[in-house]
Amino acid sequence: MNIHKNGRAQHWHEFTGALDALELEPEEDTRLIAGAEAAFAHVRALVDANFAR
């Protein structure tokens, strides 16, 4: 795996920086957080299903 010249988390920092730069209304922010939580829960369920203990 090739590591980005600016470190392993470069793309994550760019992504979170773009999110932080958004000027969201409170309800938009709530929807964004709910969507992120749902996405992480989905990935977790896929990992659990494929790597059952």
Backbone as CSV, one residue per row, in Angstrom:
resi,resn,N_x,N_y,N_z,CA_x,CA_y,CA_z,C_x,C_y,C_z
1,MET,0.845,-1.182,0.000,0.000,0.000,0.000,0.885,1.238,0.000
2,ASN,0.619,2.110,-0.924,1.390,3.346,-0.998,0.826,4.383,-0.038
3,ILE,1.699,5.015,0.679,1.293,6.053,1.625,1.433,7.409,0.940
4,HIS,0.441,8.247,1.115,0.463,9.594,0.543,1.685,10.344,1.062
5,LYS,2.270,11.171,0.224,3.482,11.891,0.616,3.283,12.779,1.843
6,ASN,2.032,13.180,2.119,1.753,14.020,3.284,1.258,13.223,4.483
7,GLY,1.389,11.909,4.425,1.006,11.070,5.554,-0.211,10.212,5.256
8,ARG,-0.459,9.275,6.149,-1.537,8.307,5.951,-2.917,8.924,5.961
9,ALA,-3.109,9.964,6.703,-4.454,10.509,6.876,-4.728,11.736,6.010
10,GLN,-3.928,11.968,4.998,-4.077,13.173,4.181,-5.491,13.309,3.614
11,HIS,-6.021,12.245,3.036,-7.350,12.326,2.430,-8.425,12.564,3.491
12,TRP,-8.252,11.947,4.659,-9.205,12.161,5.750,-9.171,13.621,6.194
13,HIS,-7.985,14.194,6.314,-7.869,15.594,6.717,-8.511,16.518,5.673
14,GLU,-8.334,16.194,4.397,-8.964,17.002,3.351,-10.487,16.899,3.443
15,PHE,-10.981,15.685,3.666,-12.422,15.465,3.777,-13.005,16.209,4.971
16,THR,-12.402,16.040,6.140,-12.928,16.700,7.335,-12.770,18.218,7.234
17,GLY,-11.727,18.678,6.569,-11.557,20.114,6.354,-12.671,20.678,5.490
18,ALA,-13.049,19.928,4.450,-14.153,20.359,3.586,-15.467,20.393,4.369
19,LEU,-15.684,19.395,5.215,-16.894,19.391,6.044,-16.905,20.570,7.012
20,ASP,-15.770,20.812,7.628,-15.690,21.912,8.592,-15.920,23.268,7.929
21,ALA,-15.590,23.382,6.645,-15.735,24.647,5.933,-17.187,24.931,5.536
22,LEU,-18.036,23.910,5.574,-19.435,24.106,5.215,-20.154,24.942,6.266
23,GLU,-21.019,25.809,5.794,-21.851,26.589,6.709,-23.248,25.984,6.667
24,LEU,-23.504,25.101,7.614,-24.760,24.367,7.646,-25.721,24.939,8.674
25,GLU,-26.994,24.834,8.349,-28.028,25.154,9.325,-28.038,24.031,10.366
26,PRO,-28.516,24.285,11.568,-28.522,23.242,12.601,-29.183,21.934,12.153
27,GLU,-30.294,22.009,11.424,-30.949,20.767,11.000,-30.127,20.039,9.934
28,GLU,-29.417,20.781,9.102,-28.537,20.151,8.108,-27.381,19.440,8.810
29,ASP,-26.846,20.082,9.830,-25.761,19.487,10.608,-26.231,18.187,11.276
30,THR,-27.442,18.222,11.816,-28.014,17.034,12.452,-28.180,15.908,11.434
31,ARG,-28.670,16.240,10.242,-28.835,15.226,9.186,-27.491,14.669,8.744
32,LEU,-26.482,15.523,8.639,-25.145,15.075,8.245,-24.586,14.087,9.268
33,ILE,-24.726,14.407,10.540,-24.228,13.528,11.602,-24.988,12.207,11.604
34,ALA,-26.305,12.267,11.437,-27.109,11.038,11.400,-26.700,10.165,10.214
35,GLY,-26.432,10.772,9.079,-26.000,10.016,7.909,-24.650,9.358,8.123
36,ALA,-23.744,10.082,8.740,-22.422,9.519,9.032,-22.531,8.366,10.015
37,GLU,-23.346,8.531,11.038,-23.532,7.450,12.010,-24.147,6.221,11.355
38,ALA,-25.109,6.429,10.455,-25.734,5.307,9.743,-24.718,4.612,8.845
39,ALA,-23.872,5.389,8.190,-22.850,4.803,7.313,-21.859,3.964,8.114
40,PHE,-21.400,4.476,9.237,-20.465,3.718,10.068,-21.125,2.463,10.636
41,ALA,-22.397,2.562,11.012,-23.112,1.387,11.522,-23.248,0.330,10.431
42,HIS,-23.501,0.753,9.208,-23.617,-0.176,8.081,-22.292,-0.890,7.838
43,VAL,-21.210,-0.125,7.813,-19.892,-0.736,7.603,-19.576,-1.693,8.742
44,ARG,-19.890,-1.297,9.960,-19.649,-2.173,11.112,-20.419,-3.481,10.977
45,ALA,-21.673,-3.399,10.528,-22.486,-4.605,10.338,-21.883,-5.500,9.261
46,LEU,-21.369,-4.903,8.197,-20.727,-5.690,7.149,-19.461,-6.376,7.667
47,VAL,-18.676,-5.644,8.437,-17.463,-6.232,9.023,-17.829,-7.372,9.968
48,ASP,-18.806,-7.128,10.827,-19.232,-8.177,11.770,-19.730,-9.409,11.029
49,ALA,-20.476,-9.203,9.948,-21.017,-10.338,9.192,-19.927,-11.132,8.495
50,ASN,-18.874,-10.451,8.086,-17.814,-11.118,7.323,-16.659,-11.612,8.173
51,PHE,-16.560,-11.123,9.370,-15.483,-11.535,10.276,-16.065,-11.991,11.607
52,ALA,-17.090,-12.802,11.527,-17.754,-13.287,12.747,-16.739,-13.976,13.634
53,ARG,-16.898,-13.765,14.913,-15.937,-14.317,15.861,-16.193,-15.767,16.120
